PDB file of C-alpha atoms in Angstrom:
ATOM      1  CA  TYR Z   1      23.593  91.864  19.809  1.00 56.00           C
ATOM      2  CA  GLY Z   2      21.016  89.982  21.778  1.00 60.00           C
ATOM      3  CA  VAL Z   3      17.882  90.718  19.765  1.00 60.00           C
ATOM      4  CA  LEU Z   4      14.272  89.847  20.502  1.00 59.00           C
ATOM      5  CA  ILE Z   5      11.489  90.505  18.017  1.00 56.00           C
ATOM      6  CA  PRO Z   6       8.364  90.224  20.141  1.00 55.00           C
ATOM      7  CA  LEU Z   7       5.781  91.781  17.824  1.00 55.00           C
ATOM      8  CA  LEU Z   8       5.081  92.183  14.130  1.00 63.00           C
ATOM      9  CA  CYS Z   9       2.379  94.559  13.040  1.00 63.00           C
ATOM     10  CA  HIS Z  10       1.286  94.074   9.450  1.00 73.00           C
ATOM     11  CA  ARG Z  11      -0.623  96.267   7.031  1.00 80.00           C
ATOM     12  CA  ALA Z  12      -1.830  95.235   3.597  1.00 84.00           C
ATOM     13  CA  VAL Z  13      -3.142  97.382   0.760  1.00 86.00           C
ATOM     14  CA  LEU Z  14      -5.932  96.011  -1.420  1.00 88.00           C
ATOM     15  CA  ALA Z  15      -6.320  97.472  -4.894  1.00 91.00           C
ATOM     16  CA  ARG Z  16      -6.780  96.443  -8.501  1.00 91.00           C
ATOM     17  CA  ASN Z  17      -3.706  94.835 -10.059  1.00 87.00           C
ATOM     18  CA  ALA Z  18      -2.521  95.258 -13.675  1.00 88.00           C
ATOM     19  CA  ALA Z  19      -5.093  92.667 -14.789  1.00 91.00           C
ATOM     20  CA  GLY Z  20      -7.877  94.657 -13.120  1.00 93.00           C
ATOM     21  CA  ARG Z  21      -8.433  92.069 -10.378  1.00 93.00           C
ATOM     22  CA  GLN Z  22      -8.679  92.778  -6.661  1.00 93.00           C
ATOM     23  CA  ALA Z  23      -5.300  91.923  -5.138  1.00 91.00           C
ATOM     24  CA  MET Z  24      -3.009  92.627  -2.219  1.00 88.00           C
ATOM     25  CA  THR Z  25      -0.722  95.147  -3.920  1.00 88.00           C
ATOM     26  CA  CYS Z  26       1.514  96.045  -0.988  1.00 88.00           C
ATOM     27  CA  VAL Z  27       2.395  94.474   2.358  1.00 87.00           C
ATOM     28  CA  VAL Z  28       4.105  96.497   5.056  1.00 86.00           C
ATOM     29  CA  LEU Z  29       5.858  94.651   7.883  1.00 83.00           C
ATOM     30  CA  ARG Z  30       6.423  96.747  10.996  1.00 81.00           C
ATOM     31  CA  PRO Z  31       8.583  94.738  13.393  1.00 79.00           C
ATOM     32  CA  ARG Z  32       9.197  96.127  16.854  1.00 77.00           C
ATOM     33  CA  VAL Z  33      12.715  95.194  17.901  1.00 76.00           C
ATOM     34  CA  ARG Z  34      13.985  95.114  21.445  1.00 76.00           C
ATOM     35  CA  CYS Z  35      17.692  94.560  22.061  1.00 77.00           C
ATOM     36  CA  ILE Z  36      18.886  93.041  25.290  1.00 77.00           C
ATOM     37  CA  GLY Z  37      22.285  93.254  26.897  1.00 76.00           C
ATOM     38  CA  GLU Z  38      24.799  96.059  27.169  1.00 80.00           C
ATOM     39  CA  CYS Z  39      25.632  96.318  23.464  1.00 78.00           C
ATOM     40  CA  GLN Z  40      22.834  98.372  21.874  1.00 80.00           C
ATOM     41  CA  PRO Z  41      22.876  98.988  18.111  1.00 82.00           C
ATOM     42  CA  THR Z  42      22.353 102.448  16.683  1.00 86.00           C
ATOM     43  CA  ALA Z  43      19.278 103.219  14.580  1.00 83.00           C
ATOM     44  CA  ALA Z  44      21.451 102.965  11.441  1.00 89.00           C
ATOM     45  CA  GLU Z  45      22.780  99.548  12.504  1.00 86.00           C
ATOM     46  CA  LEU Z  46      19.229  98.295  13.155  1.00 82.00           C
ATOM     47  CA  GLN Z  47      18.108  99.555   9.747  1.00 84.00           C
ATOM     48  CA  ALA Z  48      21.074  97.773   8.108  1.00 88.00           C
ATOM     49  CA  LEU Z  49      20.071  94.519   9.855  1.00 83.00           C
ATOM     50  CA  HIS Z  50      16.484  94.890   8.604  1.00 82.00           C
ATOM     51  CA  ASP Z  51      17.675  95.681   5.070  1.00 87.00           C
ATOM     52  CA  GLU Z  52      19.938  92.611   5.005  1.00 89.00           C
ATOM     53  CA  ALA Z  53      17.160  90.356   6.326  1.00 85.00           C
ATOM     54  CA  HIS Z  54      14.672  91.753   3.790  1.00 84.00           C
ATOM     55  CA  GLU Z  55      17.036  91.046   0.874  1.00 89.00           C
ATOM     56  CA  ALA Z  56      17.284  87.396   1.981  1.00 90.00           C
ATOM     57  CA  CYS Z  57      13.578  87.030   2.849  1.00 86.00           C
ATOM     58  CA  PHE Z  58      12.046  83.970   1.150  1.00 86.00           C
ATOM     59  CA  ILE Z  59       8.541  85.439   1.137  1.00 82.00           C
ATOM     60  CA  ALA Z  60       9.573  88.876  -0.146  1.00 83.00           C
ATOM     61  CA  ASN Z  61      11.575  87.186  -2.913  1.00 88.00           C
ATOM     62  CA  SER Z  62       8.713  84.820  -3.839  1.00 89.00           C
ATOM     63  CA  VAL Z  63       5.692  87.080  -4.279  1.00 87.00           C
ATOM     64  CA  THR Z  64       4.919  89.727  -6.875  1.00 85.00           C
ATOM     65  CA  THR Z  65       3.352  92.010  -4.262  1.00 87.00           C
ATOM     66  CA  GLU Z  66       5.533  94.829  -2.990  1.00 87.00           C
ATOM     67  CA  VAL Z  67       6.822  93.946   0.509  1.00 86.00           C
ATOM     68  CA  ARG Z  68       8.232  96.771   2.629  1.00 85.00           C
ATOM     69  CA  CYS Z  69       9.835  96.628   6.052  1.00 81.00           C
ATOM     70  CA  GLU Z  70       9.321  99.668   8.276  1.00 81.00           C
ATOM     71  CA  PRO Z  71      10.831  98.843  11.675  1.00 78.00           C
ATOM     72  CA  ARG Z  72       9.447 100.502  14.782  1.00 74.00           C
ATOM     73  CA  PRO Z  73      11.618 101.531  17.740  1.00 67.00           C
TER      74      PRO Z  73
END
């Protein structure tokens, strides 16, 4: 696939952590993906690509905050 990711929209949730301190307890990444070319992936294929990238994500694997990826069409 020829894939462009032109925009990431982020959302963070602030709450008290287990120690009672104000912390970012959840980060939601909402990438908007645009595919170019004739070969267009299905929604399931795009989700599989996001899942694979999230599993290998250095930041998601380095922080204690929950990091979720919710791709947008």
